[in-house]
């Protein structure tokens, strides 16, 4: 079956702009989580959605938001981009039994 | 507050030898642990897991050991192969359906 699909793969934005990233989970997976990966920080948890509801939220400012649609697809939005937001953003879907399956990520560069 | 720590950012091992990657955690509520492997430009892929009711889980060349009293787990790769060169993340959760906390990763290089 198809894996987790993240679009776009690469993105360059200017400081102050906003960006929306998309994630399509594995068919049948209702949980979608978002992580930020930066050098030296590992994977930092952003938030998790389950059945269109945010269940968990990490320690990120309110500029980072997300949502999940009825088909389990999820979007993540970052407003008023800062240089420090440059990172690999990973989406992971889960059937809540065996852990996560990650997408390939979206590499965001803020200039 | 980093609840899962991988204190070695990098590790180099000769091909055929054992690779040992370590992970420490602080939250005693963590009950389920996983290791992920990540190649550049790809998302992490699941490697092996262990729950707190066990102290060892083995899958081929990969073995994970859990020491709950020390809040420590380790991943052993025997024998190490050049294709094992990647970044390895450990992750922990209070249960399988909950948020996972990841370590910062250890970059393993297996030298041919």
Short mmCIF file of C-alpha atoms in Angstrom, two decimals:
data_model
loop_
_atom_site.label_atom_id
_atom_site.label_comp_id
_atom_site.label_asym_id
_atom_site.label_seq_id
_atom_site.Cartn_x
_atom_site.Cartn_y
_atom_site.Cartn_z
CA UNK A 1 0.00 0.00 0.00
CA UNK A 2 1.11 3.57 -0.56
CA UNK A 3 3.23 5.17 2.13
CA UNK A 4 2.99 8.58 3.72
CA UNK A 5 3.12 11.34 1.13
CA UNK A 6 4.35 14.82 1.94
CA UNK A 7 4.21 17.75 -0.41
CA UNK A 8 6.09 19.73 -1.42
CA UNK A 9 9.49 18.10 -0.94
CA UNK A 10 11.36 21.39 -0.94
CA UNK A 11 10.29 24.93 -0.23
CA UNK A 12 12.05 28.27 -0.03
CA UNK A 13 10.25 31.11 1.69
CA UNK A 14 11.10 34.61 2.85
CA UNK A 15 11.01 35.76 6.44
CA UNK A 16 7.55 36.98 7.40
CA UNK A 17 5.73 34.83 4.88
CA UNK A 18 3.50 31.93 5.76
CA UNK A 19 3.67 28.36 4.51
CA UNK A 20 1.38 25.34 4.33
CA UNK A 21 2.69 21.80 4.20
CA UNK A 22 0.57 18.79 3.29
CA UNK A 23 0.60 15.19 4.44
CA UNK A 24 -1.41 12.23 3.17
CA UNK A 25 -1.23 9.31 5.61
CA UNK A 26 -1.30 5.62 4.88
CA UNK A 27 -4.79 4.52 3.98
CA UNK A 28 -6.67 3.57 7.11
CA UNK A 29 -4.37 5.44 9.48
CA UNK A 30 -6.31 8.02 11.44
CA UNK A 31 -3.47 9.47 13.47
CA UNK A 32 -1.11 11.99 11.91
CA UNK A 33 1.79 13.57 13.76
CA UNK A 34 4.14 16.33 12.72
CA UNK A 35 7.77 16.67 13.73
CA UNK A 36 10.46 19.23 13.11
CA UNK A 37 13.99 18.02 12.59
CA UNK A 38 16.92 20.38 12.94
CA UNK A 39 20.62 19.55 13.35
CA UNK A 40 21.41 18.86 16.99
CA UNK A 41 17.78 18.91 18.09
CA UNK A 42 16.59 15.59 16.81
CA UNK A 43 12.91 15.25 16.07
CA UNK A 44 10.82 17.73 17.97
CA UNK A 45 7.12 16.93 18.28
CA UNK A 46 4.79 19.58 16.90
CA UNK A 47 1.31 18.10 17.20
CA UNK A 48 -0.81 15.05 16.60
CA UNK A 49 -4.23 14.82 15.02
CA UNK A 50 -6.67 11.98 15.33
CA UNK A 51 -10.06 11.97 13.63
CA UNK A 52 -9.79 15.69 12.83
CA UNK A 53 -9.01 16.62 16.45
CA UNK A 54 -5.70 17.78 17.84
CA UNK A 55 -4.87 15.31 20.61
CA UNK A 56 -1.36 16.38 21.58
CA UNK A 57 0.65 19.50 21.10
CA UNK A 58 4.35 20.06 21.53
CA UNK A 59 6.15 23.11 22.84
CA UNK A 60 6.04 25.32 19.76
CA UNK A 61 4.73 28.87 19.41
CA UNK A 62 1.24 29.58 18.14
CA UNK A 63 2.67 30.42 14.72
CA UNK A 64 2.67 26.68 14.14
CA UNK A 65 -0.77 25.25 13.55
CA UNK A 66 -2.34 22.32 11.84
CA UNK A 67 -5.52 20.64 10.90
CA UNK A 68 -6.80 17.29 9.74
CA UNK A 69 -9.51 16.63 7.23
CA UNK A 70 -12.18 13.95 7.23
CA UNK A 71 -10.07 11.81 4.88
CA UNK A 72 -7.22 11.96 7.47
CA UNK A 73 -5.05 14.18 5.27
CA UNK A 74 -3.34 16.81 7.35
CA UNK A 75 -1.89 20.23 6.77
CA UNK A 76 0.59 22.17 8.82
CA UNK A 77 0.81 25.94 8.66
CA UNK A 78 3.57 28.22 9.85
CA UNK A 79 2.85 31.93 9.85
CA UNK A 80 5.29 34.83 10.05
CA UNK A 81 8.25 32.65 9.15
CA UNK A 82 11.55 33.15 10.95
CA UNK A 83 15.01 32.04 9.87
CA UNK A 84 15.01 29.51 12.71
CA UNK A 85 12.02 27.74 11.16
CA UNK A 86 14.31 26.33 8.49
CA UNK A 87 14.14 22.60 9.05
CA UNK A 88 12.96 19.27 7.76
CA UNK A 89 9.30 18.83 8.63
CA UNK A 90 8.25 15.23 8.93
CA UNK A 91 4.78 13.82 8.99
CA UNK A 92 4.07 10.39 10.41
CA UNK A 93 0.91 8.35 10.30
CA UNK A 94 0.01 5.66 12.74
CA UNK A 95 -2.53 2.93 13.31
CA UNK A 96 -1.83 3.50 17.03
CA UNK A 97 -0.49 -0.02 17.43
CA UNK A 98 2.93 -0.32 15.85
CA UNK A 99 4.35 3.17 16.04
CA UNK A 100 4.82 5.50 13.15
CA UNK A 101 5.45 5.41 9.46
CA UNK A 102 7.17 8.58 8.34
CA UNK A 103 6.98 10.45 5.09
CA UNK A 104 10.12 11.72 3.36
CA UNK A 105 9.59 15.18 4.74
CA UNK A 106 9.41 18.73 3.45
CA UNK A 107 12.66 20.67 3.54
CA UNK A 108 11.77 24.27 4.37
CA UNK A 109 14.37 26.97 3.92
CA UNK A 110 13.59 30.47 5.18
CA UNK A 111 15.75 33.24 3.71
CA UNK B 1 13.42 19.54 28.26
CA UNK B 2 14.88 16.55 26.43
CA UNK B 3 13.20 13.50 27.90
CA UNK B 4 15.07 11.12 25.61
CA UNK B 5 18.78 11.58 25.20
CA UNK B 6 21.33 10.13 22.85
CA UNK B 7 24.59 11.45 24.17
CA UNK B 8 26.78 10.25 21.32
CA UNK B 9 26.16 12.33 18.20
CA UNK B 10 28.32 10.03 16.12
CA UNK B 11 29.87 6.57 16.10
CA UNK B 12 32.30 4.88 13.73
CA UNK B 13 32.67 1.12 13.57
CA UNK B 14 34.58 -1.29 11.36
CA UNK B 15 32.55 -3.53 9.09
CA UNK B 16 31.84 -6.86 10.77
CA UNK B 17 32.22 -5.51 14.29
CA UNK B 18 29.45 -4.70 16.75
CA UNK B 19 27.78 -1.29 16.81
CA UNK B 20 26.27 -0.23 20.12
CA UNK B 21 24.01 2.81 20.17
CA UNK B 22 22.82 4.11 23.52
CA UNK B 23 19.76 5.99 24.66
CA UNK B 24 18.72 7.32 28.07
CA UNK B 25 15.35 8.60 29.17
CA UNK B 26 14.09 10.49 32.18
CA UNK B 27 10.36 9.78 32.30
CA UNK B 28 9.58 6.64 34.30
CA UNK B 29 6.14 6.51 32.65
CA UNK B 30 7.67 5.56 29.33
CA UNK B 31 6.53 2.08 28.49
CA UNK B 32 7.25 1.53 24.84
CA UNK B 33 10.45 2.20 22.95
CA UNK B 34 11.43 2.19 19.32
CA UNK B 35 14.49 2.65 17.19
CA UNK B 36 14.33 4.37 13.84
CA UNK B 37 16.93 4.58 11.12
CA UNK B 38 17.19 7.58 8.85
CA UNK B 39 19.05 8.03 5.59
CA UNK B 40 19.63 11.53 4.18
CA UNK B 41 16.66 12.97 2.28
CA UNK B 42 14.37 10.24 3.57
CA UNK B 43 12.01 9.98 6.51
CA UNK B 44 12.92 7.74 9.46
CA UNK B 45 12.05 4.07 9.03
CA UNK B 46 11.07 1.78 11.86
CA UNK B 47 13.76 -0.65 12.93
CA UNK B 48 12.84 -2.45 16.13
CA UNK B 49 10.74 -1.93 19.24
CA UNK B 50 10.56 -3.12 22.81
CA UNK B 51 7.94 -2.80 25.51
CA UNK B 52 8.71 -2.51 29.19
CA UNK B 53 7.60 -6.05 29.94
CA UNK B 54 10.69 -7.32 28.14
CA UNK B 55 14.36 -6.57 28.58
CA UNK B 56 15.50 -7.76 25.17
CA UNK B 57 14.11 -7.99 21.67
CA UNK B 58 15.94 -9.43 18.73
CA UNK B 59 15.36 -9.13 15.00
CA UNK B 60 18.09 -10.53 12.81
CA UNK B 61 21.25 -8.50 13.26
CA UNK B 62 19.47 -5.98 15.49
CA UNK B 63 18.93 -6.43 19.23
CA UNK B 64 17.49 -3.86 21.60
CA UNK B 65 18.15 -4.08 25.33
CA UNK B 66 16.10 -2.27 27.94
CA UNK B 67 17.22 -1.56 31.49
CA UNK B 68 14.23 0.05 33.19
CA UNK B 69 15.92 0.64 36.51
CA UNK B 70 18.66 2.60 34.77
CA UNK B 71 16.24 4.17 32.27
CA UNK B 72 18.56 3.07 29.52
CA UNK B 73 18.20 1.25 26.26
CA UNK B 74 20.71 0.24 23.68
CA UNK B 75 20.68 -1.02 20.12
CA UNK B 76 23.24 -3.63 19.09
CA UNK B 77 23.98 -4.29 15.46
CA UNK B 78 25.99 -7.43 14.79
CA UNK B 79 27.72 -7.70 12.41
CA UNK B 80 27.76 -4.11 11.23
CA UNK B 81 27.55 -3.52 7.49
CA UNK B 82 28.32 -0.40 5.41
CA UNK B 83 24.60 -0.16 4.54
CA UNK B 84 23.90 0.38 8.21
CA UNK B 85 25.50 3.83 7.98
CA UNK B 86 22.66 6.20 8.88
CA UNK B 87 21.32 8.30 11.71
CA UNK B 88 19.61 6.26 14.41
CA UNK B 89 16.91 7.74 16.61
CA UNK B 90 15.48 6.19 19.71
CA UNK B 91 11.94 7.09 20.72
CA UNK B 92 9.85 6.51 23.81
CA UNK B 93 6.18 6.73 24.69
CA UNK B 94 3.93 6.13 27.69
CA UNK B 95 2.01 3.71 25.49
CA UNK B 96 1.83 2.67 21.86
CA UNK B 97 -0.94 5.05 20.93
CA UNK B 98 0.52 8.15 22.43
CA UNK B 99 3.02 10.81 21.54
CA UNK B 100 6.56 9.63 20.99
CA UNK B 101 9.56 11.52 22.30
CA UNK B 102 12.66 11.26 20.16
CA UNK B 103 16.32 11.52 20.97
CA UNK B 104 18.63 13.76 18.97
CA UNK B 105 20.04 10.88 16.96
CA UNK B 106 23.38 9.12 16.58
CA UNK B 107 25.08 9.12 13.21
CA UNK B 108 26.59 5.67 12.62
CA UNK B 109 29.34 5.20 10.07
CA UNK B 110 30.38 1.65 9.24
CA UNK B 111 33.80 1.63 7.65
CA UNK B 112 34.40 -1.05 5.00
#
